[in-house]
mmCIF file of C-alpha atoms in Angstrom:
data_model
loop_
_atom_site.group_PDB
_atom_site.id
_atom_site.type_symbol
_atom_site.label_atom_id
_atom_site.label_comp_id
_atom_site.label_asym_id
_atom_site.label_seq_id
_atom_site.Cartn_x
_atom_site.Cartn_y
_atom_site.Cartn_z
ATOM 1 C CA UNK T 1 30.045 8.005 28.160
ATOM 2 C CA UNK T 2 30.350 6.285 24.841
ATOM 3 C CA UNK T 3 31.939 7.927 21.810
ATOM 4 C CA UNK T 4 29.984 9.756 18.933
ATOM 5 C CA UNK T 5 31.267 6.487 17.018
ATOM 6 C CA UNK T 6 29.624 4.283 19.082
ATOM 7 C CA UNK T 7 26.268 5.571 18.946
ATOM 8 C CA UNK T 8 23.895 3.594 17.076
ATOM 9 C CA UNK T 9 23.281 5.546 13.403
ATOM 10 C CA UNK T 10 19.958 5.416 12.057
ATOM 11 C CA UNK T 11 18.883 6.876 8.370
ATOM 12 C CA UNK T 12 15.037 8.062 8.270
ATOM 13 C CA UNK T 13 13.640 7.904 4.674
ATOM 14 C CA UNK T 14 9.857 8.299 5.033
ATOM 15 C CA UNK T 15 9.365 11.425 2.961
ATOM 16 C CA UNK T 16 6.901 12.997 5.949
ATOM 17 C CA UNK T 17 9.701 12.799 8.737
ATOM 18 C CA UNK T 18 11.263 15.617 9.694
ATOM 19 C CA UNK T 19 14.393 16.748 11.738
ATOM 20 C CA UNK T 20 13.409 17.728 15.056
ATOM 21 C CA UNK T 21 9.817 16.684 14.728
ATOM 22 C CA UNK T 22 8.141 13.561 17.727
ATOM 23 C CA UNK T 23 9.750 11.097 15.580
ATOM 24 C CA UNK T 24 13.127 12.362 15.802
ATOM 25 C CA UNK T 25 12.940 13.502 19.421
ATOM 26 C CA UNK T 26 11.912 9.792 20.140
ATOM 27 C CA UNK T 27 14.719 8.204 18.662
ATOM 28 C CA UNK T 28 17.660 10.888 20.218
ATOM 29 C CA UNK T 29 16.089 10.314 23.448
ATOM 30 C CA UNK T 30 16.324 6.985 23.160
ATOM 31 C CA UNK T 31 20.200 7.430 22.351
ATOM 32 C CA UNK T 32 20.030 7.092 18.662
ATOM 33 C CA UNK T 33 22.141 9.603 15.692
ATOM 34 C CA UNK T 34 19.039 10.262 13.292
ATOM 35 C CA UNK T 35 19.606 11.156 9.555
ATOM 36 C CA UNK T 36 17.019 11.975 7.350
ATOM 37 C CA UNK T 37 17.156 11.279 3.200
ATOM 38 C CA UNK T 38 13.544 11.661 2.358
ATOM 39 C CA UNK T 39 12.420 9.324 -0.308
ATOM 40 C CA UNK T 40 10.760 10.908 -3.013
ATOM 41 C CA UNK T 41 10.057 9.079 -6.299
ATOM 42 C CA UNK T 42 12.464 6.381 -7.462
ATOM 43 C CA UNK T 43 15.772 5.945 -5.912
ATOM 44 C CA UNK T 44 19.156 5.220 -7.623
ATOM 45 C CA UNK T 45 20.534 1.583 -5.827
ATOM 46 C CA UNK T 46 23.861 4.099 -5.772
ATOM 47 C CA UNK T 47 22.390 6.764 -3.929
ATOM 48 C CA UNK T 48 20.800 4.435 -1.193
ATOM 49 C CA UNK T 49 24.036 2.509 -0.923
ATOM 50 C CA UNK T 50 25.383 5.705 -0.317
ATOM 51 C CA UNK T 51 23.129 6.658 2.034
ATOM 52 C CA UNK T 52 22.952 3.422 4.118
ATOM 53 C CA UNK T 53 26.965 3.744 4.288
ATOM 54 C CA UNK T 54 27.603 3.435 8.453
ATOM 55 C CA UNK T 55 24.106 3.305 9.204
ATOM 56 C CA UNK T 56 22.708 0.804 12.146
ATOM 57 C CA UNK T 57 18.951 0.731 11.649
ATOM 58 C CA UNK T 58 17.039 2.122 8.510
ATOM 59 C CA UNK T 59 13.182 4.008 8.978
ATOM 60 C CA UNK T 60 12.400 3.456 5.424
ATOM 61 C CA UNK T 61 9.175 4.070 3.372
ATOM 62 C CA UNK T 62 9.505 1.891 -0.096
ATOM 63 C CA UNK T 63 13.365 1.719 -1.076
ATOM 64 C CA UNK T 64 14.502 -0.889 -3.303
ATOM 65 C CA UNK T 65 16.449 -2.468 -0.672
ATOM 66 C CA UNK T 66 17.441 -6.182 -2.683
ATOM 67 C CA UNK T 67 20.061 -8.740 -2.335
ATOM 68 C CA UNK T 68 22.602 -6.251 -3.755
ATOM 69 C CA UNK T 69 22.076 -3.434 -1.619
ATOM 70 C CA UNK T 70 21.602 -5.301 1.495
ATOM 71 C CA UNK T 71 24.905 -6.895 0.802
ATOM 72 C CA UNK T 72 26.964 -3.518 0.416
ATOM 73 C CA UNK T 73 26.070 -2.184 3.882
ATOM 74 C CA UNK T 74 27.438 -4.198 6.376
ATOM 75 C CA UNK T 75 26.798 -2.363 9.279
ATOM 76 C CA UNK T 76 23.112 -2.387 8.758
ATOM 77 C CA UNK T 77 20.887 -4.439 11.586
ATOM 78 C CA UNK T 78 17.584 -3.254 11.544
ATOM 79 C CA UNK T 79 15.069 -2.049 8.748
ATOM 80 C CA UNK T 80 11.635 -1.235 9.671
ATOM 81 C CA UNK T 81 8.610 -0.002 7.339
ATOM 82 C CA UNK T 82 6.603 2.341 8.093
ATOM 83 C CA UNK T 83 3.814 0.917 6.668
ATOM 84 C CA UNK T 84 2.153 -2.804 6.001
ATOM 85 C CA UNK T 85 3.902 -3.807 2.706
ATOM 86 C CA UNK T 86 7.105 -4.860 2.755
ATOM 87 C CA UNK T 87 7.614 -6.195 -1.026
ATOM 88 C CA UNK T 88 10.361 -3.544 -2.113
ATOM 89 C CA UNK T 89 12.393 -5.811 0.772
ATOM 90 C CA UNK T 90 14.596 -8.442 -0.149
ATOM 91 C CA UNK T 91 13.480 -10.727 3.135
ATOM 92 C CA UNK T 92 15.635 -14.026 2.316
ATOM 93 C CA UNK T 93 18.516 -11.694 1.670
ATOM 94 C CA UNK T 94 18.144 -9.622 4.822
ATOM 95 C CA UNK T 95 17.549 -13.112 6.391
ATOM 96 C CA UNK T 96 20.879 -14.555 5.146
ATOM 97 C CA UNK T 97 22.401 -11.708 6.674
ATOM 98 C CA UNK T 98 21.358 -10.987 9.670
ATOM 99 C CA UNK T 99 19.218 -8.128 8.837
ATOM 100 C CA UNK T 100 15.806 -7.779 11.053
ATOM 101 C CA UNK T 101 12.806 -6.544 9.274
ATOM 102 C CA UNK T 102 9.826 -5.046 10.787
ATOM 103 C CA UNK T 103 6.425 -3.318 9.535
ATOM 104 C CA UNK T 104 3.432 -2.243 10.830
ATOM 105 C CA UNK T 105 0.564 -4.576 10.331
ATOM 106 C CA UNK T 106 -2.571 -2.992 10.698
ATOM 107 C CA UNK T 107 -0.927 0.854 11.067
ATOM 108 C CA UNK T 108 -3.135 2.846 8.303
ATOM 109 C CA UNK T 109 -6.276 0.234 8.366
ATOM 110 C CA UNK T 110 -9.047 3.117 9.130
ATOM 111 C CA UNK T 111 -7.416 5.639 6.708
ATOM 112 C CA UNK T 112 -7.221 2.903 3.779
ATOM 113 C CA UNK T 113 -10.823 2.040 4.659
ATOM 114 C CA UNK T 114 -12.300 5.347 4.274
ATOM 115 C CA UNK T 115 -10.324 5.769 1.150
ATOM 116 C CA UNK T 116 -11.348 2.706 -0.505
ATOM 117 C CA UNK T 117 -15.037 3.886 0.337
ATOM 118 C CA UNK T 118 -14.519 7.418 -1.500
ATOM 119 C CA UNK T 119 -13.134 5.451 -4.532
ATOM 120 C CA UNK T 120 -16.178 3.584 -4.483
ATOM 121 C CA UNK T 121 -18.153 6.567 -4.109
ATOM 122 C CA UNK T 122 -15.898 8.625 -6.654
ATOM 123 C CA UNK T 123 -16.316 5.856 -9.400
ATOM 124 C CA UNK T 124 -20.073 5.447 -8.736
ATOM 125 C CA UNK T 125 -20.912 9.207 -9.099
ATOM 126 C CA UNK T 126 -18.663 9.758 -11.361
ATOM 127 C CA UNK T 127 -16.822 13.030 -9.517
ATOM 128 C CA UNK T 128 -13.473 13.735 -11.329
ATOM 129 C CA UNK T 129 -15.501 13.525 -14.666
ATOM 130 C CA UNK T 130 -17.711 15.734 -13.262
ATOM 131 C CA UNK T 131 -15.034 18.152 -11.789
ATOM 132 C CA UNK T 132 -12.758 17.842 -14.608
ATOM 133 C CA UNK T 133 -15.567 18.770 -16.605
ATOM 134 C CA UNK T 134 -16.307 21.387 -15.174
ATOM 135 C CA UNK T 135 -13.110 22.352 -15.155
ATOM 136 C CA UNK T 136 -12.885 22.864 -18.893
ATOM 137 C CA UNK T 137 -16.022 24.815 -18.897
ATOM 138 C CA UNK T 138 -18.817 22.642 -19.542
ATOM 139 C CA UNK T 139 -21.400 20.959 -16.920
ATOM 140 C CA UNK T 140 -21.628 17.165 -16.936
ATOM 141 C CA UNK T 141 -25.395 16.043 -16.020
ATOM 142 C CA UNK T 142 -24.678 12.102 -16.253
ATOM 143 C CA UNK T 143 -26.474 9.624 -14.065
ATOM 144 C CA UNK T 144 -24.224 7.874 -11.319
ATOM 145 C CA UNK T 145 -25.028 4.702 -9.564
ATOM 146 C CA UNK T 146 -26.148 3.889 -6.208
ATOM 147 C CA UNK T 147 -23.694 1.920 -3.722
ATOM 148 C CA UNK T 148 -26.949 0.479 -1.958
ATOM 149 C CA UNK T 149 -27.653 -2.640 -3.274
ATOM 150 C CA UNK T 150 -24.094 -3.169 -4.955
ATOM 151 C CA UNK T 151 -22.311 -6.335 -4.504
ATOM 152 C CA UNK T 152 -18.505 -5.529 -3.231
ATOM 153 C CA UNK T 153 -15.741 -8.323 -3.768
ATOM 154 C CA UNK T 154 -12.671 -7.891 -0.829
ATOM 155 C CA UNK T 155 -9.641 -9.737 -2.358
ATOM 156 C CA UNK T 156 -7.963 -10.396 1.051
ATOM 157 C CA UNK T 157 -8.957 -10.041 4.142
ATOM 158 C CA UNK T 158 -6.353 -8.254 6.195
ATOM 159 C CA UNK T 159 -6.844 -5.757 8.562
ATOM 160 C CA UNK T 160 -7.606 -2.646 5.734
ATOM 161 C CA UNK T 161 -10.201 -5.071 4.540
ATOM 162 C CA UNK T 162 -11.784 -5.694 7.757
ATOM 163 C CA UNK T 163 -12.345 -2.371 8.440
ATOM 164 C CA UNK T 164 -14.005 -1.824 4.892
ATOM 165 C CA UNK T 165 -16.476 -3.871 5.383
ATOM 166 C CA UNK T 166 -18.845 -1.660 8.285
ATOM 167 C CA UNK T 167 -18.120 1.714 5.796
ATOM 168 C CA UNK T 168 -19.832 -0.602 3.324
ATOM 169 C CA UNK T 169 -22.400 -2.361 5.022
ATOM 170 C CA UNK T 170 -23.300 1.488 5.903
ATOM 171 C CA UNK T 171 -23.905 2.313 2.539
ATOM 172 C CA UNK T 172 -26.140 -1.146 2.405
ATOM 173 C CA UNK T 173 -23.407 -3.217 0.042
ATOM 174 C CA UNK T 174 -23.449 -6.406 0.159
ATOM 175 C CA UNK T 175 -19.748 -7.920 1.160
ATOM 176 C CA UNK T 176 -18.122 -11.335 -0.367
ATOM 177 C CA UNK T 177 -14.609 -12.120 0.123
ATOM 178 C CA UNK T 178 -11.920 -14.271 -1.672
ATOM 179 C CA UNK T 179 -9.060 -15.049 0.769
ATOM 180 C CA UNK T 180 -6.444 -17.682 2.028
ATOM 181 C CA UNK T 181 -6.693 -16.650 5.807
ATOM 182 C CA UNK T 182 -7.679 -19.758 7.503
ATOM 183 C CA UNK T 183 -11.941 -20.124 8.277
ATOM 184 C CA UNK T 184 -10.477 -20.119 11.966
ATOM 185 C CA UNK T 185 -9.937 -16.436 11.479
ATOM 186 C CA UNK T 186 -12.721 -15.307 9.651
ATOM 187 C CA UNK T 187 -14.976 -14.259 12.313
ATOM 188 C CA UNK T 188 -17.373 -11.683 10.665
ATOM 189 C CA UNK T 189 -20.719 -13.368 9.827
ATOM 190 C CA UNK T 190 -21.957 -10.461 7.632
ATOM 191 C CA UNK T 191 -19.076 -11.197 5.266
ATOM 192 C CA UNK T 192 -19.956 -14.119 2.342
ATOM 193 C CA UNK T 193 -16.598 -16.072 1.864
ATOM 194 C CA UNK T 194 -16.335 -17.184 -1.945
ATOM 195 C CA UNK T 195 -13.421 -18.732 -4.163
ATOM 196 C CA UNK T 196 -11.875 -16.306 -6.147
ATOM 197 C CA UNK T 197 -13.724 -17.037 -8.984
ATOM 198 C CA UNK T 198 -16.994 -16.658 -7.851
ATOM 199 C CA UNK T 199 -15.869 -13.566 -6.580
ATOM 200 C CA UNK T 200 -14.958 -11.402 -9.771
ATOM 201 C CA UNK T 201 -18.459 -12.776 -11.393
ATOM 202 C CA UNK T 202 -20.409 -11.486 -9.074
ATOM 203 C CA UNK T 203 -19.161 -8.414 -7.545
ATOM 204 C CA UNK T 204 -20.253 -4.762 -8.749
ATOM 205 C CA UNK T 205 -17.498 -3.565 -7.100
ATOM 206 C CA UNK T 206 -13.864 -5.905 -6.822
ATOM 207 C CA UNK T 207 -11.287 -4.222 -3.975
ATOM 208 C CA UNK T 208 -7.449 -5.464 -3.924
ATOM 209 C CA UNK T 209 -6.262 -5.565 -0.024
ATOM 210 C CA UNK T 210 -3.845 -8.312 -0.223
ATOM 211 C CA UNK T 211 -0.064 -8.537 0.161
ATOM 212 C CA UNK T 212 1.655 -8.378 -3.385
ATOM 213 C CA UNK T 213 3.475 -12.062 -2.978
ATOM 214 C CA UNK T 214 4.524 -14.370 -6.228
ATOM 215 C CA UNK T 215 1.569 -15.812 -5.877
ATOM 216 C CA UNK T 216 -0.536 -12.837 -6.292
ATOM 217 C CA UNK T 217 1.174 -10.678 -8.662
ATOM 218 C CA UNK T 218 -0.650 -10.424 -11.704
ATOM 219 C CA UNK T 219 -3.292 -12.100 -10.212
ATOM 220 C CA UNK T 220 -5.746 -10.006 -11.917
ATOM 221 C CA UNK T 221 -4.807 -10.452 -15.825
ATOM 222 C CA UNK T 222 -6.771 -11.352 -19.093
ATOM 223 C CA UNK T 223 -8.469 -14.078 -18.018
ATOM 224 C CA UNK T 224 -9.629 -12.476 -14.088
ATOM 225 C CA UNK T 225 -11.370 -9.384 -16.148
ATOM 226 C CA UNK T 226 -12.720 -11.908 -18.802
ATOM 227 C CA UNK T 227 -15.086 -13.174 -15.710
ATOM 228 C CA UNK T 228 -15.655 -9.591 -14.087
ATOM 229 C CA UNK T 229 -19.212 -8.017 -15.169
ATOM 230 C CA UNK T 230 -18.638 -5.591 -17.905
ATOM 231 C CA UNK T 231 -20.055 -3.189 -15.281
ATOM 232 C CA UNK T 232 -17.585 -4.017 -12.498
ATOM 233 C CA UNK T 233 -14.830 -1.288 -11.835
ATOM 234 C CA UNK T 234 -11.799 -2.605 -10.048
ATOM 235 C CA UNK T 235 -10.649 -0.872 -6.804
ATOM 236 C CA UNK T 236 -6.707 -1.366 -5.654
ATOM 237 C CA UNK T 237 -5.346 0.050 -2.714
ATOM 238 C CA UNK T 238 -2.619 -2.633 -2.185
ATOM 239 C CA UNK T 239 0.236 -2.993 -4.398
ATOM 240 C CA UNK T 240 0.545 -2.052 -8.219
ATOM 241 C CA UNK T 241 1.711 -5.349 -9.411
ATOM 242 C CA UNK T 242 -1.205 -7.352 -8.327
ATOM 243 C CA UNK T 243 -2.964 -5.835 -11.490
ATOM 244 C CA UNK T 244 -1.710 -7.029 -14.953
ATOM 245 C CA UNK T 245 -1.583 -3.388 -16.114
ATOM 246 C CA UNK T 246 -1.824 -3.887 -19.778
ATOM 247 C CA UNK T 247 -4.478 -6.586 -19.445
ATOM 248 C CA UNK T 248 -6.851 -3.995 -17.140
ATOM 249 C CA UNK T 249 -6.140 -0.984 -19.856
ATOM 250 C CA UNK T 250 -7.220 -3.701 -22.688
ATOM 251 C CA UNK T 251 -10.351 -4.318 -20.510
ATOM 252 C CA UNK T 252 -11.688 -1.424 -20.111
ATOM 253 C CA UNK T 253 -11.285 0.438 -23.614
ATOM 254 C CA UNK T 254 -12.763 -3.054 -24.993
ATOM 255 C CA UNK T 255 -15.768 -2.530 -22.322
ATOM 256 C CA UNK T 256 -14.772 -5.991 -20.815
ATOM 257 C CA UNK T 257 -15.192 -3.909 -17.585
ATOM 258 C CA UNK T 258 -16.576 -0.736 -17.006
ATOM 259 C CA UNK T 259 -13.461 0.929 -14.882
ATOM 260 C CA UNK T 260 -10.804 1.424 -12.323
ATOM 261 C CA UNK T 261 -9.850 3.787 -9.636
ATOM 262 C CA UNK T 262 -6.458 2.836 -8.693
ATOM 263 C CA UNK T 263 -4.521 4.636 -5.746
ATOM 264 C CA UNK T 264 -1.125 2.470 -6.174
ATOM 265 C CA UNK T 265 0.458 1.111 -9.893
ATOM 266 C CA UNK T 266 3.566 -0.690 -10.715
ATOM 267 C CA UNK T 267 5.849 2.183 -11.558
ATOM 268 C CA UNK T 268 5.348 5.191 -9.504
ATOM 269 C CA UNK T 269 5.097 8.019 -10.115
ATOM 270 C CA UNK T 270 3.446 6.916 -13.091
ATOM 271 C CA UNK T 271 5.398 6.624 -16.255
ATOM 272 C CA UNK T 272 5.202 8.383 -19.388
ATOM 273 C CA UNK T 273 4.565 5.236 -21.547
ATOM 274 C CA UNK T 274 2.159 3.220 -19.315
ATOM 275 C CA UNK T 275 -0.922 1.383 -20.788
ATOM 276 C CA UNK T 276 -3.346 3.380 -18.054
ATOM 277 C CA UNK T 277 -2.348 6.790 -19.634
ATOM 278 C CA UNK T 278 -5.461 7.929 -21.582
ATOM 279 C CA UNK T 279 -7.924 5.209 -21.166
ATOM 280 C CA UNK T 280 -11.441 6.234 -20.467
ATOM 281 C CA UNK T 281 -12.648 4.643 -17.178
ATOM 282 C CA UNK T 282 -9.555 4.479 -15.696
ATOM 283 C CA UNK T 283 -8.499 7.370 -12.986
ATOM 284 C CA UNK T 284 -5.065 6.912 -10.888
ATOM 285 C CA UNK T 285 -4.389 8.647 -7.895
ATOM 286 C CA UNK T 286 -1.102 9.238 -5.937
ATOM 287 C CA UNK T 287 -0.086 6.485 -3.930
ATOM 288 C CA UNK T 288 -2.054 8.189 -0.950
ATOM 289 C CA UNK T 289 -4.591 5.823 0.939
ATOM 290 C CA UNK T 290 -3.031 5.438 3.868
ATOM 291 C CA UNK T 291 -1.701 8.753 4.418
ATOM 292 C CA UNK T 292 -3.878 11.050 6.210
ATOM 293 C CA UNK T 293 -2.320 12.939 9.355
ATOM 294 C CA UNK T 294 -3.466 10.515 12.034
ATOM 295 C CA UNK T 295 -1.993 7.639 10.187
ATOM 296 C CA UNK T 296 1.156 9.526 9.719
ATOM 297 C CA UNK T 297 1.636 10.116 13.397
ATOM 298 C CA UNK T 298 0.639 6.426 14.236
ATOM 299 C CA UNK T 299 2.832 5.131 11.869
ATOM 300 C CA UNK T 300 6.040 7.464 12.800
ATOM 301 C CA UNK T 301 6.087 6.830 16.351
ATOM 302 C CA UNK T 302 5.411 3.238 16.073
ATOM 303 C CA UNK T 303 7.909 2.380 13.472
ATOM 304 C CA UNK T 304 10.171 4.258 15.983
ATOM 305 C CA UNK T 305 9.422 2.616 18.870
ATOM 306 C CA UNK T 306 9.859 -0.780 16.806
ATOM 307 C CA UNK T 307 13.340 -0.237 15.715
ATOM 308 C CA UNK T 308 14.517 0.669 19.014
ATOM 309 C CA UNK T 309 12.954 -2.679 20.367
ATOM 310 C CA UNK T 310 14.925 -4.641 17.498
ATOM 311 C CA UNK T 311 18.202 -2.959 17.972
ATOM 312 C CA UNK T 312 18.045 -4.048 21.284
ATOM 313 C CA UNK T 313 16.998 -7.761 19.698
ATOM 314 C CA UNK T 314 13.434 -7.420 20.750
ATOM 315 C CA UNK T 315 11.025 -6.777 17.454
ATOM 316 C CA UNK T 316 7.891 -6.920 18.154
ATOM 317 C CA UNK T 317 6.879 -7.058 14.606
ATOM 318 C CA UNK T 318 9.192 -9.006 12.560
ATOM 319 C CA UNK T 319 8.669 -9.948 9.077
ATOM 320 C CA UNK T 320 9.015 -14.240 8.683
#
């Protein structure tokens, strides 16, 4: 029987993990030491260090784990996401040294689907004005908009995106879609495939799904609202930094569009001083698309199941 020493250490971060809960039983089974440090909010690069001291394999939601913190825990072997994005990683770093890293393509697709389609329907009938309104004692009458009809523009076509477009096509949208997936791949004929361009003057509706790379980040700035219609809202479910934040708040209190509903931002939670605080048109949510309870459950025993395939060398889902 090995020693306590021996046994492979493994820090869970994911703030929905618990002790004692599938996920945990899953990994002690599988002869794994489990410790849990919820993330919640922003992390100190000291207190992670500190927390990845003498740990084997990480179960992480979105820690800051760069060059410098990767390079101050030896011991670690294995990250794994549990989740699709995987920008908060420092991949070339983890690379250099020996670090695998996994997520979970595809994991939360259905729940960020359905959430994308209640943004759409919350911005097109208007519902936290109305609510809010309400709220404060008065009783908001404005007219809303039909979705039928409406032109929606998928920025990426991953697998969230995929499964947007039959919610949509329900609701009688019409789909287009800018993306750098190979015409190999795109097999759905009732999706219109556009350049970019095209794309933002057209659509009613414009949807972020893709991975935040240095390619895309700020990809939507001055100039991508300057050819949006000025009644095009902007939907983003990916990543806060595809969106140049102070560009989109300049847009819509000048009317160059007409609004955003925006579920992720750069700097969560969201800071005190940012350019979306107080802007008319523009409603942020918490970071919570692709967390509904059957996602959470996928996600945990997945990610589990990955990291004890790539501590024994065998990921299934490496990040290249």
């Amino acid at each position: 029987m090995r020693e306590v020493e021996d046994v492979p250490r493994v820090l869970i971060t994911t703030d929905y993990l618990r002790p004692g809960d599938e996920v945990d039983q899953y990994l002690r089974a599988a002869g794994l030491q489990t410790h849990h440090a919820p993330m919640v909010g922003r992390r100190d690069p000291e207190e992670l260090v500190s927390a990845l001291a003498g740990i084997d394999a990480a179960l992480v939601a979105n820690e800051p784990l760069t060059a410098e913190v990767l390079a101050r825990v030896p011991r670690l072997r294995v990250v794994v996401r549990t989740g699709v994005g995987y920008d908060s990683i420092d991949i070339e770093a983890a690379g250099r040294l020996g670090v695998s890293v996994s997520n979970l393509p595809g994991i939360n697709a259905n729940a960020v689907a359905e959430y994308t389609l209640g943004l759409l329907l919350a911005s097109a009938r208007r519902l936290v004005h109305s609510a809010t309104g309400v709220l404060a004692g008065g009783w908001p009458r404005e007219d809303g908009r039909e979705l039928c009809g409406a032109t929606l523009g998928l920025v990426g076509y991953g697998a969230a995106a995929r499964a947007v477009v039959p919610l949509a096509q329900a609701f009688g949208m019409d789909v287009v879609c800018a993306t750098g997936v190979p015409e190999s791949l795109r097999g759905d004929l009732a999706v219109r495939f556009v350049p970019f361009h095209e794309l933002l003057a057209t659509s009613d509706y414009v949807s972020i799904h893709t991975a935040l790379t240095d390619r895309t980040r700020t990809l939507f700035d001055a100039s991508a609202f300057a050819r949006m219609k000025e009644t095009a809202v902007l939907i983003n479910t990916a990543r806060g930094a595809v969106v140049d934040e102070q560009a989109l708040a300049d847009a819509v209190r000048t009317g160059g569009i007409a609004g955003a509903e925006l579920d992720v931002v750069t700097q969560e939670p969201l800071s005190a001083g940012s350019p979306l605080r107080g802007v008319e048109g523009i409603t942020v949510y918490s970071h919570l698309a692709g967390q509904t309870a059957q996602a959470r459950q996928a996600a945990g025993l997945a990610g589990a199941a990955e990291l004890v395939a790539a501590l024994a060398g065998r990921p299934r889902f490496a990040v290249k």
